[in-house]
C-alpha cells in the first residue's frame, strides 16, 4: 500500500519541515532532564517531538519520517539496542492504532484515523513517559511479593526499577506489612557512582545494605542460606526472553545458576524488543572490549591501533539463566516474554 | 502413499486383479527368501526380527493360499514382473526429464500389476524382490515413484504431468521450489478450466479437477508440508468463490490470489529471510552449512556482496547427493573462501573453526523441531555441544501444525539409494533444543516460539 501512496503523492517531501529540529539533541536533552527516563521512552518522546515539529500529512509521510528519524537516532549512539526497542515499539503502536476502527466505533479510512491518532499523540506528548513511571510502580507492586521477611537480596548496578521495587518492599501497604530484608549490593570499581546512589537510597529507607566488590560475588553467593535471590534490572529485553544489561550481569546469572539461586529481572514492557542475540558478540554493535597488547605500552596518540572501549558496556544474559521477569504485565517466564514480544512486535 | 496411488490409478487396475495379487504376493515372497537364503548360504545371519517377519509372512501365505487358491498363475506373473518395473527407477540416478518419461513408457504394463509390491502393508514384509524392500517398521513411510505418464489419471493436466516427473526424479527437490512450481502449474490448470454445464466452479473445481492433479503429484512424490499448507489454502479460496460470479472473473480472482500468495509467502519471504540471515553474518565469521540450499546460498552471497562482509564458509556435503559441490563452486565464484568436505567424517574437526551453523529447514514442526535433510541433526547436536549457534532459515509456509519428536513419524524413503539390504531416509528431525534461532519472514524467533508464528499468521488472515 505504501508503494501506491508514494506513486500517487509525488513529489513527496523527503523531510517535511524538520530543518530546525535535531532528534539526537532532543533525545539527549530528554535523558539529561529527567534521570528517571529510560532510553526507549526517551526515544519515543523524541519521536513524538519530531512528529509535532513536522508537517507530515499522510500516513506514508509519517511512517517515513519515523523511520528516518529512528535511523538518525540509532546512528548517533554507540549502543542502539534499547533505543531501537523504543522506536520499534512506537512504530508498531502507530501501525496498530491506524489499523483500528475510529474512536466513534465506525470504520474509518486510515487517513481520518491517522488525524485522530496524530491529535491524540500531540495532546498527550508526555503520556509515554508518565506511563513508564507508572509501570515501574506496577512492577514494584508485583515483585514485592517475592521479597520475603528475612531474605537477603543480591543486586548490582543502579537500576531504577530494582530501586523502586526494593524501596516499595520496605514500605507497608494496606493489608501487607513491610518486609524486613537486607540487600547485598555488588559494586563495580569503575562505575560506582550509580551504585552508590542506589545504596544510599535504600539505606535511607532503613534497609541494611552491604556492598561487596564484583570479585566477591561468587564468595558471597557461596555462603549457605545467605542470599535468597538475585534481582537485577535490564537495559533491554530480547526477543527470546534474555536481557541486555550492564556488564557483569551475565556473570552474576551464571554464578546464581551455579549456586542454585533464583535470578529475577525487573523490566518494563517497553524494553521488550526484536533483538535476538545468539551470543555475547552478536549484539549488533562493537564494544571493543578485548584489546590484546604485548611488549611495551604503546605511545599515546596512535589512533590506528588504539581500541576505544565503549563507556557503558553491556552483556547478554541468555533466557535459560533467568528464573522470571517482573514486568508491568505481571510475572513472566522468559518463554512468556518471547510470546509477548511476538504478539507485540511481529 | 499406497492409498494415494490407489486413488490415482483407479482405471488402470481392475478391482479383482488387485486382491489376489495381494494375497498371492507373500507366497512368492516366501519362496524368494528361501532361495535367497540358500544361494547366499547365509541363513544364520537372519536376525530375530527378520525370522519373526519371515514366520509371519509364511503364516500369512498359508492363509492366503487357502483363501485364494485360484488365479495362482496370474498372481505369480504379476509378482515376477514387478522387479522389471521397479528396476529402472530404483537403479537409475536422476536421469533427465525425458529419460524418466521414456522409462515410464516402457514399463507401462508391468507397472500396473506390480504396484502392490511396494510395501503394501505387512504382507509384503519379506524381501520380495532384490532391489528394494521396506521393513515393516518403515512401512508407513512414503517414497517418490515414477508413474508412467500413460498411467496417470486422464484428468491430469500436461503441466502437472511434467511437474510430477520432475518431482519423481528429484529434478525439483527443495520444498519451496516444489511449492512454487506446483502453484504455478495449478494456475495453468485453473486457467484452462471450464465449468461443465450444470455445475458451479466452487463445487466442481476442487473434487474433479484439482484433486486428480494433487493425487498424481502425491503419487509421484509425497507432498511436502508447504505444499499441503498451500493446497489447503487454495481449496479454501476455491470454496469461497461466490457461485454468482462469472467463471472468467472467478478464474482471474483465483489466479490473482495464487500470484499474491507466491509473491507474499515465497518471493518476499525469501527476500526478507535472505537479508535477515545475511545480517547475522559478521566479519571473520566461519559459517558451516550442510548440502546445498538455495536460500542459504543467497544469504551467504548477500552477506558477501551487499553487506561486504569478509567471512569463510565450510560446506559439509551429503555423501549421497553432492549438491554441496555446486554451492561451494558458486560461493567461490563470489569470492568467498570455502572449505569443502564431502561427508560428515570430519564433523568434529570442521566444527572447531565454525562460528555458526546456517541451514534451511524443509519444514518446522509445531513443537519447534526441524525437518531437514538427513545429517542435519548430527551437525546440530555436535554444534550444540561446542556452544555453536545453529541458525535455521524457514519460510512460514513451511511451518506445519503437526508435531514430531523423532525422525520416523514423518520421513521419506530415498528411492534411488535404497536396496534390499539397506534403506536410506531422506530427512531427519532435529529437536528444538539443538537449534538457536529460526529466521522466518515474520521475524527471528526461538524454535519454541514457532507455534506463536503460526498463531500470528492465523490472526493476520
mmCIF file of N, CA, C and O in Angstrom, chain B residues 363-408:
data_model
loop_
_atom_site.group_PDB
_atom_site.id
_atom_site.type_symbol
_atom_site.label_atom_id
_atom_site.label_comp_id
_atom_site.label_asym_id
_atom_site.label_seq_id
_atom_site.Cartn_x
_atom_site.Cartn_y
_atom_site.Cartn_z
ATOM 1 N N UNK B 363 11.013 -28.196 6.705
ATOM 2 C CA UNK B 363 9.781 -27.846 7.401
ATOM 3 C C UNK B 363 10.099 -27.645 8.879
ATOM 4 O O UNK B 363 11.110 -28.137 9.363
ATOM 5 N N UNK B 364 9.257 -26.867 9.559
ATOM 6 C CA UNK B 364 9.374 -26.758 11.008
ATOM 7 C C UNK B 364 8.103 -27.326 11.619
ATOM 8 O O UNK B 364 7.003 -26.993 11.178
ATOM 9 N N UNK B 365 8.256 -28.154 12.637
ATOM 10 C CA UNK B 365 7.085 -28.688 13.311
ATOM 11 C C UNK B 365 6.629 -27.717 14.384
ATOM 12 O O UNK B 365 7.381 -26.854 14.835
ATOM 13 N N UNK B 366 5.407 -27.923 14.825
ATOM 14 C CA UNK B 366 4.797 -27.010 15.777
ATOM 15 C C UNK B 366 5.499 -27.018 17.133
ATOM 16 O O UNK B 366 5.377 -26.096 17.915
ATOM 17 N N UNK B 367 6.229 -28.078 17.434
ATOM 18 C CA UNK B 367 6.943 -28.122 18.714
ATOM 19 C C UNK B 367 8.361 -27.585 18.587
ATOM 20 O O UNK B 367 9.163 -27.733 19.485
ATOM 21 N N UNK B 368 8.651 -26.973 17.461
ATOM 22 C CA UNK B 368 9.967 -26.365 17.300
ATOM 23 C C UNK B 368 11.019 -27.275 16.712
ATOM 24 O O UNK B 368 12.162 -26.868 16.542
ATOM 25 N N UNK B 369 10.660 -28.527 16.407
ATOM 26 C CA UNK B 369 11.640 -29.411 15.781
ATOM 27 C C UNK B 369 11.784 -29.045 14.315
ATOM 28 O O UNK B 369 10.861 -28.526 13.705
ATOM 29 N N UNK B 370 12.957 -29.354 13.793
ATOM 30 C CA UNK B 370 13.222 -29.024 12.405
ATOM 31 C C UNK B 370 13.286 -30.306 11.568
ATOM 32 O O UNK B 370 13.905 -31.289 11.956
ATOM 33 N N UNK B 371 12.636 -30.276 10.437
ATOM 34 C CA UNK B 371 12.643 -31.379 9.490
ATOM 35 C C UNK B 371 13.577 -30.954 8.372
ATOM 36 O O UNK B 371 13.297 -29.961 7.690
ATOM 37 N N UNK B 372 14.691 -31.637 8.218
ATOM 38 C CA UNK B 372 15.694 -31.185 7.256
ATOM 39 C C UNK B 372 16.423 -32.394 6.690
ATOM 40 O O UNK B 372 16.307 -33.496 7.232
ATOM 41 N N UNK B 373 17.171 -32.220 5.617
ATOM 42 C CA UNK B 373 17.868 -33.346 5.005
ATOM 43 C C UNK B 373 18.665 -34.147 6.027
ATOM 44 O O UNK B 373 19.282 -33.559 6.919
ATOM 45 N N UNK B 374 18.648 -35.451 5.905
ATOM 46 C CA UNK B 374 19.246 -36.274 6.949
ATOM 47 C C UNK B 374 20.735 -35.977 7.042
ATOM 48 O O UNK B 374 21.434 -35.873 6.043
ATOM 49 N N UNK B 375 21.171 -35.832 8.264
ATOM 50 C CA UNK B 375 22.535 -35.433 8.549
ATOM 51 C C UNK B 375 22.554 -34.110 9.289
ATOM 52 O O UNK B 375 23.471 -33.825 10.048
ATOM 53 N N UNK B 376 21.507 -33.317 9.081
ATOM 54 C CA UNK B 376 21.450 -32.003 9.726
ATOM 55 C C UNK B 376 21.415 -32.146 11.242
ATOM 56 O O UNK B 376 22.055 -31.381 11.966
ATOM 57 N N UNK B 377 20.677 -33.140 11.706
ATOM 58 C CA UNK B 377 20.531 -33.341 13.151
ATOM 59 C C UNK B 377 21.890 -33.644 13.783
ATOM 60 O O UNK B 377 22.213 -33.110 14.838
ATOM 61 N N UNK B 378 22.682 -34.464 13.111
ATOM 62 C CA UNK B 378 24.005 -34.814 13.656
ATOM 63 C C UNK B 378 24.838 -33.554 13.846
ATOM 64 O O UNK B 378 25.498 -33.361 14.867
ATOM 65 N N UNK B 379 24.790 -32.691 12.845
ATOM 66 C CA UNK B 379 25.568 -31.460 12.904
ATOM 67 C C UNK B 379 25.071 -30.581 14.043
ATOM 68 O O UNK B 379 25.850 -30.036 14.820
ATOM 69 N N UNK B 380 23.731 -30.477 14.156
ATOM 70 C CA UNK B 380 23.164 -29.606 15.189
ATOM 71 C C UNK B 380 23.553 -30.093 16.581
ATOM 72 O O UNK B 380 23.899 -29.288 17.447
ATOM 73 N N UNK B 381 23.505 -31.400 16.793
ATOM 74 C CA UNK B 381 23.847 -31.935 18.116
ATOM 75 C C UNK B 381 25.312 -31.662 18.432
ATOM 76 O O UNK B 381 25.665 -31.203 19.515
ATOM 77 N N UNK B 382 26.156 -31.919 17.427
ATOM 78 C CA UNK B 382 27.589 -31.683 17.643
ATOM 79 C C UNK B 382 27.860 -30.207 17.893
ATOM 80 O O UNK B 382 28.694 -29.857 18.730
ATOM 81 N N UNK B 383 27.155 -29.350 17.179
ATOM 82 C CA UNK B 383 27.364 -27.903 17.326
ATOM 83 C C UNK B 383 26.923 -27.440 18.701
ATOM 84 O O UNK B 383 27.592 -26.630 19.348
ATOM 85 N N UNK B 384 25.793 -27.953 19.152
ATOM 86 C CA UNK B 384 25.275 -27.574 20.467
ATOM 87 C C UNK B 384 26.299 -27.907 21.547
ATOM 88 O O UNK B 384 26.514 -27.141 22.475
ATOM 89 N N UNK B 385 26.926 -29.060 21.377
ATOM 90 C CA UNK B 385 27.903 -29.495 22.368
ATOM 91 C C UNK B 385 29.068 -28.508 22.461
ATOM 92 O O UNK B 385 29.634 -28.316 23.530
ATOM 93 N N UNK B 386 29.406 -27.898 21.339
ATOM 94 C CA UNK B 386 30.519 -26.953 21.322
ATOM 95 C C UNK B 386 30.057 -25.520 21.543
ATOM 96 O O UNK B 386 30.848 -24.594 21.473
ATOM 97 N N UNK B 387 28.755 -25.336 21.775
ATOM 98 C CA UNK B 387 28.240 -23.988 22.021
ATOM 99 C C UNK B 387 28.133 -23.134 20.776
ATOM 100 O O UNK B 387 28.099 -21.916 20.851
ATOM 101 N N UNK B 388 28.111 -23.768 19.612
ATOM 102 C CA UNK B 388 27.983 -23.016 18.360
ATOM 103 C C UNK B 388 26.497 -22.890 18.040
ATOM 104 O O UNK B 388 25.749 -23.859 18.143
ATOM 105 N N UNK B 389 26.082 -21.690 17.650
ATOM 106 C CA UNK B 389 24.650 -21.500 17.429
ATOM 107 C C UNK B 389 24.229 -22.039 16.064
ATOM 108 O O UNK B 389 24.961 -21.938 15.086
ATOM 109 N N UNK B 390 23.057 -22.614 16.044
ATOM 110 C CA UNK B 390 22.503 -23.186 14.822
ATOM 111 C C UNK B 390 21.364 -22.280 14.353
ATOM 112 O O UNK B 390 20.369 -22.115 15.046
ATOM 113 N N UNK B 391 21.525 -21.683 13.183
ATOM 114 C CA UNK B 391 20.520 -20.765 12.651
ATOM 115 C C UNK B 391 19.730 -21.488 11.564
ATOM 116 O O UNK B 391 20.308 -22.073 10.654
ATOM 117 N N UNK B 392 18.429 -21.451 11.691
ATOM 118 C CA UNK B 392 17.563 -22.136 10.744
ATOM 119 C C UNK B 392 16.827 -21.105 9.903
ATOM 120 O O UNK B 392 16.256 -20.155 10.439
ATOM 121 N N UNK B 393 16.838 -21.265 8.608
ATOM 122 C CA UNK B 393 16.067 -20.396 7.735
ATOM 123 C C UNK B 393 14.813 -21.148 7.302
ATOM 124 O O UNK B 393 14.887 -22.286 6.857
ATOM 125 N N UNK B 394 13.671 -20.517 7.461
ATOM 126 C CA UNK B 394 12.434 -21.226 7.164
ATOM 127 C C UNK B 394 11.325 -20.242 6.840
ATOM 128 O O UNK B 394 11.019 -19.367 7.637
ATOM 129 N N UNK B 395 10.730 -20.368 5.687
ATOM 130 C CA UNK B 395 9.579 -19.541 5.348
ATOM 131 C C UNK B 395 8.392 -20.038 6.170
ATOM 132 O O UNK B 395 8.278 -21.234 6.443
ATOM 133 N N UNK B 396 7.492 -19.138 6.521
ATOM 134 C CA UNK B 396 6.389 -19.567 7.392
ATOM 135 C C UNK B 396 5.480 -20.580 6.691
ATOM 136 O O UNK B 396 4.788 -21.336 7.360
ATOM 137 N N UNK B 397 5.503 -20.614 5.379
ATOM 138 C CA UNK B 397 4.655 -21.581 4.677
ATOM 139 C C UNK B 397 5.135 -23.009 4.964
ATOM 140 O O UNK B 397 4.374 -23.971 4.866
ATOM 141 N N UNK B 398 6.402 -23.129 5.368
ATOM 142 C CA UNK B 398 6.950 -24.454 5.661
ATOM 143 C C UNK B 398 6.616 -24.928 7.074
ATOM 144 O O UNK B 398 6.979 -26.038 7.443
ATOM 145 N N UNK B 399 5.985 -24.083 7.858
ATOM 146 C CA UNK B 399 5.670 -24.495 9.225
ATOM 147 C C UNK B 399 4.404 -25.334 9.203
ATOM 148 O O UNK B 399 3.404 -24.941 8.595
ATOM 149 N N UNK B 400 4.454 -26.480 9.853
ATOM 150 C CA UNK B 400 3.271 -27.319 9.904
ATOM 151 C C UNK B 400 2.738 -27.364 11.330
ATOM 152 O O UNK B 400 3.499 -27.202 12.286
ATOM 153 N N UNK B 401 1.444 -27.565 11.443
ATOM 154 C CA UNK B 401 0.865 -27.616 12.790
ATOM 155 C C UNK B 401 1.053 -28.989 13.414
ATOM 156 O O UNK B 401 0.683 -29.227 14.549
ATOM 157 N N UNK B 402 1.687 -29.906 12.674
ATOM 158 C CA UNK B 402 1.948 -31.226 13.249
ATOM 159 C C UNK B 402 3.145 -31.181 14.183
ATOM 160 O O UNK B 402 3.882 -30.210 14.205
ATOM 161 N N UNK B 403 3.302 -32.276 14.914
ATOM 162 C CA UNK B 403 4.364 -32.354 15.905
ATOM 163 C C UNK B 403 5.167 -33.612 15.642
ATOM 164 O O UNK B 403 4.601 -34.650 15.304
ATOM 165 N N UNK B 404 6.471 -33.527 15.717
ATOM 166 C CA UNK B 404 7.294 -34.727 15.587
ATOM 167 C C UNK B 404 8.386 -34.693 16.626
ATOM 168 O O UNK B 404 9.035 -33.666 16.823
ATOM 169 N N UNK B 405 8.562 -35.799 17.330
ATOM 170 C CA UNK B 405 9.642 -35.878 18.305
ATOM 171 C C UNK B 405 10.737 -36.819 17.830
ATOM 172 O O UNK B 405 11.776 -36.905 18.443
ATOM 173 N N UNK B 406 10.471 -37.546 16.771
ATOM 174 C CA UNK B 406 11.511 -38.433 16.257
ATOM 175 C C UNK B 406 11.574 -38.301 14.738
ATOM 176 O O UNK B 406 10.759 -37.611 14.136
ATOM 177 N N UNK B 407 12.519 -39.007 14.141
ATOM 178 C CA UNK B 407 12.698 -38.865 12.698
ATOM 179 C C UNK B 407 11.871 -39.866 11.910
ATOM 180 O O UNK B 407 11.949 -39.896 10.683
ATOM 181 N N UNK B 408 11.131 -40.710 12.598
ATOM 182 C CA UNK B 408 10.446 -41.778 11.876
ATOM 183 C C UNK B 408 8.965 -41.526 11.653
ATOM 184 O O UNK B 408 8.348 -42.159 10.810
#
